[in-house]
Coordinates of C-alpha atoms in Angstrom, one line a residue:
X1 CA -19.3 5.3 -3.1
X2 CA -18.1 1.7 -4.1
X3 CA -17.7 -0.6 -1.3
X4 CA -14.3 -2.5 -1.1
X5 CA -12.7 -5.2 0.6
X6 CA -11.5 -3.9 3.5
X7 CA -11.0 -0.6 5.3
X8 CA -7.6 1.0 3.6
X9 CA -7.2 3.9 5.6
X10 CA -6.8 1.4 8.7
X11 CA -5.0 -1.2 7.4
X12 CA -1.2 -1.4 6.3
X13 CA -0.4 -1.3 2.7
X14 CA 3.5 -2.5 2.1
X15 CA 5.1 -4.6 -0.3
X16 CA 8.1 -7.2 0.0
X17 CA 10.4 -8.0 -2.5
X18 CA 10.8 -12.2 -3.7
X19 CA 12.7 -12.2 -6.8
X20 CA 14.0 -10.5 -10.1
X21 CA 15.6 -12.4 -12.9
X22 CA 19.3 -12.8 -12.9
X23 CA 19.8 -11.7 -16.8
X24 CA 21.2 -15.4 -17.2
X25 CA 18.1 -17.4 -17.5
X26 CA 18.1 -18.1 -13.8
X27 CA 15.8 -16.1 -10.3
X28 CA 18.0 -13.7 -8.1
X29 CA 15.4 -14.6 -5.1
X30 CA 15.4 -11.6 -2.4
X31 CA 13.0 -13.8 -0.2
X32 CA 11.9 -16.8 0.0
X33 CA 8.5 -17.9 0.7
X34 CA 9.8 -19.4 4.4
X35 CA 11.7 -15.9 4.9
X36 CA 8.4 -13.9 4.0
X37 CA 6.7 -15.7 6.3
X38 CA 9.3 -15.3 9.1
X39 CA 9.2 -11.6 8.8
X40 CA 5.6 -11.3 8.7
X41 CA 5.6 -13.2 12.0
X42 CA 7.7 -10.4 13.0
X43 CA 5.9 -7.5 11.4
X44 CA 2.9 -8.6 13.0
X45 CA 4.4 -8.3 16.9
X46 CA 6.1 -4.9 16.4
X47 CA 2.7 -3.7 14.7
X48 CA 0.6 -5.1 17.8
X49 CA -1.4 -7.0 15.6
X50 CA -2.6 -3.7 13.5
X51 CA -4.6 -5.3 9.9
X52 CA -1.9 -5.6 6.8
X53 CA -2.0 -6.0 3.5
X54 CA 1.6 -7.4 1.6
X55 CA 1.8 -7.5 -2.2
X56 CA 4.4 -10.0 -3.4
X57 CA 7.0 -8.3 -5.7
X58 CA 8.5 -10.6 -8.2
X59 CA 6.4 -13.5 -7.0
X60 CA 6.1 -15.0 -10.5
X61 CA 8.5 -17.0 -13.2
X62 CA 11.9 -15.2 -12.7
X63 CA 11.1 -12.0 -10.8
X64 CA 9.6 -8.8 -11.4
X65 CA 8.9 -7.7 -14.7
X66 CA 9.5 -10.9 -15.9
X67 CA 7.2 -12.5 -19.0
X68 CA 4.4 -9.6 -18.9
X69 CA 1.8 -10.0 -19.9
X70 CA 1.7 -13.5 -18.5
X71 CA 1.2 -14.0 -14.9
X72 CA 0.5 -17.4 -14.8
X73 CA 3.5 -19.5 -13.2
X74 CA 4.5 -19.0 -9.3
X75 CA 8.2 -18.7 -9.4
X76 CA 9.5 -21.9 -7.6
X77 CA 12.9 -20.6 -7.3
X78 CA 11.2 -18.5 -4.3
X79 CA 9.1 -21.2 -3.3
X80 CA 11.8 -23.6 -2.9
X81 CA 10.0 -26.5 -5.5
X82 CA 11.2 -27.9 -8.3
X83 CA 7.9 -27.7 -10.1
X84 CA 5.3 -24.4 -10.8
X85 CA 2.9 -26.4 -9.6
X86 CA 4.5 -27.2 -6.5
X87 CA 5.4 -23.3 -6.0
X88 CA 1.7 -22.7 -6.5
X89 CA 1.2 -25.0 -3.4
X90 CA 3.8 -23.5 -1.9
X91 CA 2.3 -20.1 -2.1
X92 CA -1.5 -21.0 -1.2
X93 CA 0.4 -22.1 2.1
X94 CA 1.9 -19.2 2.7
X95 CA -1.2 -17.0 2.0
X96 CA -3.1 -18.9 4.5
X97 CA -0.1 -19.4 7.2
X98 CA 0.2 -15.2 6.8
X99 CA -4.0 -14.6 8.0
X100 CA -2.6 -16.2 11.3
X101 CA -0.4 -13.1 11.8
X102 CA -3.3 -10.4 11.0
X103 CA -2.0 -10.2 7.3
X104 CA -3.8 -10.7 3.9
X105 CA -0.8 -12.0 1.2
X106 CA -1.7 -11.0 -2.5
X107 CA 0.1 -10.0 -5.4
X108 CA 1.9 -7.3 -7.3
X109 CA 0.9 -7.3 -10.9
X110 CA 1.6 -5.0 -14.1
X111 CA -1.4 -5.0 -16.8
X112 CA 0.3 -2.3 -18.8
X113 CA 3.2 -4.1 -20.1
X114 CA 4.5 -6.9 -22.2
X115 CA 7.9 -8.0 -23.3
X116 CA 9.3 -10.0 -26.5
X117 CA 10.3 -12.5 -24.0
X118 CA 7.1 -13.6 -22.7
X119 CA 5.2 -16.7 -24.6
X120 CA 2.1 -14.1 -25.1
X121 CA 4.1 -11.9 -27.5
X122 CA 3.6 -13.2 -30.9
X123 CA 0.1 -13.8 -29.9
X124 CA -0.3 -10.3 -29.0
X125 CA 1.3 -8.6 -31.9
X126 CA -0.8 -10.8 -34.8
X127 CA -3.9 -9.7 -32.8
X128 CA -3.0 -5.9 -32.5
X129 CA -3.1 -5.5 -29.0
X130 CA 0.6 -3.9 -28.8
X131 CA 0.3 0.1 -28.7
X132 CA 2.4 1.0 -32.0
X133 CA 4.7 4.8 -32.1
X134 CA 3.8 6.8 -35.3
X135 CA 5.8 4.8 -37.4
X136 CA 3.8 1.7 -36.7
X137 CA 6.6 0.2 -34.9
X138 CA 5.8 -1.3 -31.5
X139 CA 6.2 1.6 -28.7
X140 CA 8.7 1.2 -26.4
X141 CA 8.0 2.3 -23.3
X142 CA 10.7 1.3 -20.9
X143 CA 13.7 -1.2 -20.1
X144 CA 13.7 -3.2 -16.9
X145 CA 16.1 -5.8 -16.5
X146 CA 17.9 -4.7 -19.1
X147 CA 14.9 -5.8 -21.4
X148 CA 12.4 -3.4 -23.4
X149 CA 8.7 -3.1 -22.5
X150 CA 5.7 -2.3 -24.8
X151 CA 2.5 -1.2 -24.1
X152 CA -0.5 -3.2 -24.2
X153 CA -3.6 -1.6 -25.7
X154 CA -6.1 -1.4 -23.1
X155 CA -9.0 -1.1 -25.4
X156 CA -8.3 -3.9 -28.3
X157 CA -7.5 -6.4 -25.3
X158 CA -10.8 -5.9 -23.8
X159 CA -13.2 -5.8 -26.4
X160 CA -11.1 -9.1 -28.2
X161 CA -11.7 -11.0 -24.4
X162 CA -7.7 -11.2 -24.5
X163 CA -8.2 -9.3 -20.9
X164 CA -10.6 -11.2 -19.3
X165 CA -9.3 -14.6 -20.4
X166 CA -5.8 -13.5 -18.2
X167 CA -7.5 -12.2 -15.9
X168 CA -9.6 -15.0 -15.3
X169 CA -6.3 -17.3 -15.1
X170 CA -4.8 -15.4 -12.8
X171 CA -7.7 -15.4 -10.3
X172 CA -7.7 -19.3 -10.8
X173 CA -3.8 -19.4 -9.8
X174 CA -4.6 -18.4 -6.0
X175 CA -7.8 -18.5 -4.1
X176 CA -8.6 -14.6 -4.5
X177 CA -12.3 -15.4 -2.9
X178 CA -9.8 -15.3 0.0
X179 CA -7.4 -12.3 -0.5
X180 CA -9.8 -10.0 -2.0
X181 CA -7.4 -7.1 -3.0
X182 CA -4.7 -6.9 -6.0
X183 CA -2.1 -4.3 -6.4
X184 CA -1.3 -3.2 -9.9
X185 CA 2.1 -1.8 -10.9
X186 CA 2.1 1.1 -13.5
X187 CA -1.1 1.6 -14.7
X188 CA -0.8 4.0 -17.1
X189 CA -2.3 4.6 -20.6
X190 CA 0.1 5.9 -23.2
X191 CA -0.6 7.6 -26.8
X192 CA 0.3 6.0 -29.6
X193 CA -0.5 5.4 -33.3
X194 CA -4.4 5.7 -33.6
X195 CA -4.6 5.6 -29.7
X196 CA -7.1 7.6 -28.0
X197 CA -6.1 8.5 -24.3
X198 CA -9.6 9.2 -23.4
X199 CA -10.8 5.3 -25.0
X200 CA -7.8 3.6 -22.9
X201 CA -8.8 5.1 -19.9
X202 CA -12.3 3.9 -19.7
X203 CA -11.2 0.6 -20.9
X204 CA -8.9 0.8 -17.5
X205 CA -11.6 1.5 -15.7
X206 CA -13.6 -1.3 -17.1
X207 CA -10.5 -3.5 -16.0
X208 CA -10.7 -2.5 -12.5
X209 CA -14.3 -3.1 -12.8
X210 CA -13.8 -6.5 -14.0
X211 CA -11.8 -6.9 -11.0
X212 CA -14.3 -6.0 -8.6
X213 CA -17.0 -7.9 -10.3
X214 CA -15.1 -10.5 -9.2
X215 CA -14.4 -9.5 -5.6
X216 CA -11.5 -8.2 -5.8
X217 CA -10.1 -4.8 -5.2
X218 CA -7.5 -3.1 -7.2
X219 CA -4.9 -0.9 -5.3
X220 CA -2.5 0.7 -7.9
X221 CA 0.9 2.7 -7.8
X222 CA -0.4 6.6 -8.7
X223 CA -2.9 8.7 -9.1
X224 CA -3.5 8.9 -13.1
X225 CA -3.8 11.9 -14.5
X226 CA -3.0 11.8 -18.2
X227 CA -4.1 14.5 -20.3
X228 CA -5.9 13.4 -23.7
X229 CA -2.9 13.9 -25.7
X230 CA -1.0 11.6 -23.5
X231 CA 0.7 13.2 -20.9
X232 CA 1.6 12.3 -17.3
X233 CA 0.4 15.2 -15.2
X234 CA 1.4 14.8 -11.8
X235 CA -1.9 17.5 -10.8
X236 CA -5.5 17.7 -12.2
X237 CA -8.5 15.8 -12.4
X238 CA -8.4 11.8 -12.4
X239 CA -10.7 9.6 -13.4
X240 CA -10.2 6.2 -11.4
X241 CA -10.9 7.8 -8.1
X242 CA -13.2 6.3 -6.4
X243 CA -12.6 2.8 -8.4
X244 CA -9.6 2.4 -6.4
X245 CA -9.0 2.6 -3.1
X246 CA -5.9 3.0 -2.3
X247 CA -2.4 4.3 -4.1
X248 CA 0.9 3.4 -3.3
X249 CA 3.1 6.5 -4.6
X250 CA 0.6 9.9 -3.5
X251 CA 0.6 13.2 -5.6
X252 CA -1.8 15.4 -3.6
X253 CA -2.3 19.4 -3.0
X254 CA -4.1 20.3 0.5
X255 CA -7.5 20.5 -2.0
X256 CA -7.0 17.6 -2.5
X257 CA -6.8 15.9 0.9
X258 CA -9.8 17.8 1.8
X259 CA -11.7 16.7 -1.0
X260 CA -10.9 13.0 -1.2
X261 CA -11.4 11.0 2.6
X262 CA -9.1 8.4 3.3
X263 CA -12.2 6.0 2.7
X264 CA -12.4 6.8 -0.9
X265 CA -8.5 7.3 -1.1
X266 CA -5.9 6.1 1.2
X267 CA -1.7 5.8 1.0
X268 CA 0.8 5.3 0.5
X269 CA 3.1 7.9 0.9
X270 CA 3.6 11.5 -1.0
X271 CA 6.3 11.1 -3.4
X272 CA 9.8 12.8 -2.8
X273 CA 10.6 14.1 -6.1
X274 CA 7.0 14.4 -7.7
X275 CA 5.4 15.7 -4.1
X276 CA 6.2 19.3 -4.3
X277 CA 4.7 20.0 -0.7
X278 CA 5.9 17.5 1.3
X279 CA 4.4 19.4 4.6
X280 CA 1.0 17.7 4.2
X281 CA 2.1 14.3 5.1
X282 CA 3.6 16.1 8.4
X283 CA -0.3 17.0 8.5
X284 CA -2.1 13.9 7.5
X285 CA 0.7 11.2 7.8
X286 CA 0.2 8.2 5.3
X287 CA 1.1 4.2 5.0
X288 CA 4.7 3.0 5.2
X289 CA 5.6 0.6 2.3
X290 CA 8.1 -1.6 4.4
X291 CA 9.6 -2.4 1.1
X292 CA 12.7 -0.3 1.5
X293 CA 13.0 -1.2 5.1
X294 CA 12.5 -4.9 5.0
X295 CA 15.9 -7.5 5.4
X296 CA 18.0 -4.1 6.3
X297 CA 20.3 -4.3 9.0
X298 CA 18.1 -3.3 12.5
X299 CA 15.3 -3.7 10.5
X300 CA 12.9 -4.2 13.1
X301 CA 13.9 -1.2 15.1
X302 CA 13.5 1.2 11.7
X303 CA 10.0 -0.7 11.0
X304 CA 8.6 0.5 14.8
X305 CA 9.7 3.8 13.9
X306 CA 8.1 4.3 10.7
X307 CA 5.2 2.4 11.8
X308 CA 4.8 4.4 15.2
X309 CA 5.7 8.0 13.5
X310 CA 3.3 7.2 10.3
X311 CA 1.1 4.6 10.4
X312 CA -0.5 5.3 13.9
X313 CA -1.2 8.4 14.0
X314 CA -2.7 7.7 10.0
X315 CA -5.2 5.6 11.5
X316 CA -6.2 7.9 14.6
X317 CA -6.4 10.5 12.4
X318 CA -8.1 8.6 9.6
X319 CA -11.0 8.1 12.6
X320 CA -12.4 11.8 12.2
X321 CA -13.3 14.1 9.3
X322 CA -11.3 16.2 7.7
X323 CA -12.4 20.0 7.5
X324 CA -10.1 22.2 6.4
X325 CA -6.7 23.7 7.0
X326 CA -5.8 26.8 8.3
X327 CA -2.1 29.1 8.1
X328 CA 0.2 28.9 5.4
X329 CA 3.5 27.0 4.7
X330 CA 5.0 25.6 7.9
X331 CA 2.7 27.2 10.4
X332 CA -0.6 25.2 8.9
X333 CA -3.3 23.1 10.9
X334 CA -5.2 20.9 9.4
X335 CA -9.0 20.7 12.0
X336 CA -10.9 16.9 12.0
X337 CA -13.7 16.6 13.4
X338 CA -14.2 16.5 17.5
X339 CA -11.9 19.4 18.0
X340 CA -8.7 17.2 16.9
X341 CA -6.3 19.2 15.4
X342 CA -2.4 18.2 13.4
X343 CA 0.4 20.6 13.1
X344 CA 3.2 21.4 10.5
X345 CA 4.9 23.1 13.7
X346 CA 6.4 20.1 16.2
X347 CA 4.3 18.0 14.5
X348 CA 1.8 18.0 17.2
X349 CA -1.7 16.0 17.1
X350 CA -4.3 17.5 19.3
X351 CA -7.6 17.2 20.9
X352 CA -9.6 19.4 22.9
X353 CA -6.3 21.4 22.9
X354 CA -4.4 18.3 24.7
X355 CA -0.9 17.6 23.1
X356 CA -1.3 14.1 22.2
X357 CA 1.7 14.2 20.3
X358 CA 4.4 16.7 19.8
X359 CA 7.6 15.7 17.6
X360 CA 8.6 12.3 17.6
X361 CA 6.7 11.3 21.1
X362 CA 3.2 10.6 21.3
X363 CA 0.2 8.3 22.7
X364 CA -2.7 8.2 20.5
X365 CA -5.6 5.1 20.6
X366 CA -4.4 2.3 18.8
X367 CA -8.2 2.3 16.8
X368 CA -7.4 -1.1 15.3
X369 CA -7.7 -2.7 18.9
X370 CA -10.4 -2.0 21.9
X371 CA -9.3 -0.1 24.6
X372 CA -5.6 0.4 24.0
X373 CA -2.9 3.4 23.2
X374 CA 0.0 3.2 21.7
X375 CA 2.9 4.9 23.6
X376 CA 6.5 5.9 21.3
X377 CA 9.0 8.3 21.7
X378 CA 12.3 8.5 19.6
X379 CA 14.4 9.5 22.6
X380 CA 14.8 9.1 26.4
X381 CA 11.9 11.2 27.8
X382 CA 9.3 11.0 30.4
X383 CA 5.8 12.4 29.5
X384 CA 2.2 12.4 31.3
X385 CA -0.6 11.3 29.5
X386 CA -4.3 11.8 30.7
X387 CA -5.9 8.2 29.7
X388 CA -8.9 8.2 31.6
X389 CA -8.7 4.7 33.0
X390 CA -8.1 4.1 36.9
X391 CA -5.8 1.0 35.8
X392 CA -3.5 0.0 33.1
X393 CA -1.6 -2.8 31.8
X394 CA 1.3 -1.7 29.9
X395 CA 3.3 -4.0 27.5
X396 CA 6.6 -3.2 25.5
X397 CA 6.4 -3.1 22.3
X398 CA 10.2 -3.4 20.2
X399 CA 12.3 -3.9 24.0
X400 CA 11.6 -1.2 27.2
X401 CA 11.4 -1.9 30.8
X402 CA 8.0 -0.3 31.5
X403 CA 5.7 -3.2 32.3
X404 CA 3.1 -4.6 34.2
X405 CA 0.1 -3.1 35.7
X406 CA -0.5 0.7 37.3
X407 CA -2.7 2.6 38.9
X408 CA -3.2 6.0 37.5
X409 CA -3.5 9.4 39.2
X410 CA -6.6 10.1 38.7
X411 CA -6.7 9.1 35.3
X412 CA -2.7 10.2 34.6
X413 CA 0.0 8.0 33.7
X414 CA 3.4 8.6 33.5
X415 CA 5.3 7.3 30.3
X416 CA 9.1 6.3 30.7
X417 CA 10.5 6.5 27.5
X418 CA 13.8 4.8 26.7
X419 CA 13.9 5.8 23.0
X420 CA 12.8 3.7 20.3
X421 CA 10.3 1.8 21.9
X422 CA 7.0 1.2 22.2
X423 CA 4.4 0.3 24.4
X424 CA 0.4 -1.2 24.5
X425 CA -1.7 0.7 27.0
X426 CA -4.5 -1.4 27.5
X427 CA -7.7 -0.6 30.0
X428 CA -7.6 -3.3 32.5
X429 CA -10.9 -4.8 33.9
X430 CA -12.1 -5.9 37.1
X431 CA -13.2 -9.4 37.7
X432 CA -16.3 -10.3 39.1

């Protein structure tokens, strides 16, 4: 198995939005660099410090999408600068200010498009590295922004060292030796005029290589499964498994859970309206993508949610193998390792037949911190937990009244849950 970067199925995978172009040669900016910042301050308290990974969306000229296949310029419109140079700067601070807060700052990049706007285009149409439709007409593939994209041609751009010459200046913009990990947006393949599926895809996987060569891991957005005449098949067999580890948007049957471990392939999330069986993630939960949640009204409050009903019980259950999966439709189990067990049904966790968590109320180990639970319930509740631990020290997490230190019945504490809040359960030790 390849070795990344860091441990994806225990570390948050999410993405903020910075900036998309306003269609009138200006930067509609979402977030600036100083609000990106702010929130993963935030983030980074109502996660208790859990590992994070946040890809920059639109972090480049005027937004996302904008002057593919260059990525070369940091969009100072973000950054606050009146130079690109300066938002570079800008940037480099904010990538090192984030490691503070238990988060690793990279970028959201697309490989597989270009557009007549960007200062590449000419270049990239003399040389032939533009995917042309049957009537030898570049292929149009998309609009975004209100502008077309083309495919670029996987193969002609590596073997011409077009590829490795952008790639290298991208990994020259931002101190990558440091962020170690790179998200790429759409990386699909597409037929074409003289195009052979089966020749782009190893020539992605050769990009991806190139990547890692370099240190750096590449996260993507699917699962790619075209067929060799060029179709998107959202099942079957795909062939960069294993060369990245992690996917934002998951398409998986229960095989394939059981075949692929969270180490080889983490989330993301399964995919309303491409996930047929949405059960599974009721069975082996997944990543939130903040994205969608981030600089909504409450957001906080929606991001503990998520994060407590998702991500924790992800990375508990991430600890132990997976085995197999037993019943059918809403009545399955899926057994891990050491007797722990996940249920369609109340969406209960389990071990050694203790309810661990049933519904939207649970503690389960935090496993990104020593000796510590994390506590949640979605509504006012009280519930007994056995910890083990003669004393506690309990700390709110998102607001609650339940503080300070406890002694435990004989290992038992009680949980006051106010609804929607958290707590740390920590191990407390005795001086000597």
């Amino acid at each position: 198995m390849k070795k990344f970067n860091y441990d994806y199925s225990r570390t948050m995978m999410m993405k903020i939005g910075v900036a998309v172009p306003d269609n009138k040669g200006g930067s509609k900016v979402i977030n600036t660099f100083d609000e990106i910042l702010e929130i993963i301050k935030r983030t980074d308290i109502i996660t208790a410090g859990a590992p994070k990974i946040i890809y920059l969306v639109g972090w480049q000229y005027l937004g996302h999408d904008d002057r593919y296949p260059e990525f070369f310029e940091v969009n100072r419109f973000a950054a606050g600068t009146e130079t690109a140079e300066e938002a570079r700067e800008k940037l480099i601070w904010l990538i090192r200010e984030a490691k503070k807060y238990h988060t690793v700052v990279s970028l959201h990049v697309n490989f597989s498009d270009a557009y007549e706007e960007s200062g590449l285009w000419e270049e990239y149409i003399k040389n032939g590295l533009i995917v042309k439709n049957f009537k030898g007409e570049p292929k149009v593939t998309g609009v975004w922004n209100s502008r077309k994209a083309y495919q670029v041609l996987f193969s002609r751009e590596y073997e011409s060292g077009y590829f490795q010459r952008r790639a290298d200046r991208l990994l020259s913009l931002l101190p990558f030796d440091e962020i170690g990990t790179l998200h790429a947006d759409a990386f699909f393949v597409n037929y074409g005029k003289g195009v052979s599926i089966r020749r782009e895809k190893k020539y992605r996987r050769r990009m991806i290589e190139y990547f890692a060569e370099r240190g750096v891991d590449i996260t993507s957005e699917f699962i790619y499964r075209e067929r060799a005449f060029g179709l998107r098949s959202q099942w079957g067999k795909s062939d960069i498994i294993g060369y990245i580890p992690a996917v934002w948007n998951l398409r998986m049957t229960q095989k394939d859970f059981l075949r692929y471990p969270p180490s080889l392939l983490a989330g993301g999330r399964l995919t309303k309206g491409l996930q047929w069986d949405m059960g599974l993630e009721k069975l082996f939960y997944g990543n939130i993508h903040g994205e969608d949640i981030f600089g909504k009204e409450n957001w906080e409050k929606q991001l503990l949610k998520e994060f407590a009903l998702v991500n924790v019980p992800y990375f508990y259950l991430n600890s132990f193998e997976r085995k197999r999966v037993t019943g059918l439709f809403s009545n399955r189990t899926a057994h891990f390792s050491q007797d722990v067990k996940s249920y369609i049904k109340d969406e209960k966790i389990t071990k050694d037949n203790e309810i661990l968590k049933e519904k939207g109320t649970f503690c389960l180990p935090a496993v990104w911190l020593r000796d510590t639970l994390f506590a949640y319930s979605d509504k006012k509740c009280s519930r007994t937990y056995n910890i083990g631990w003669d004393e506690a020290e309990v700390i709110p997490v998102g607001g609650g009244a339940f503080a300070g230190r406890f002694k435990t019945d004989g290992g038992s504490l009680t949980v006051p849950f106010e609804g929607g809040c958290g707590y740390l359960i920590k191990k407390t030790r005795r001086e000597r």
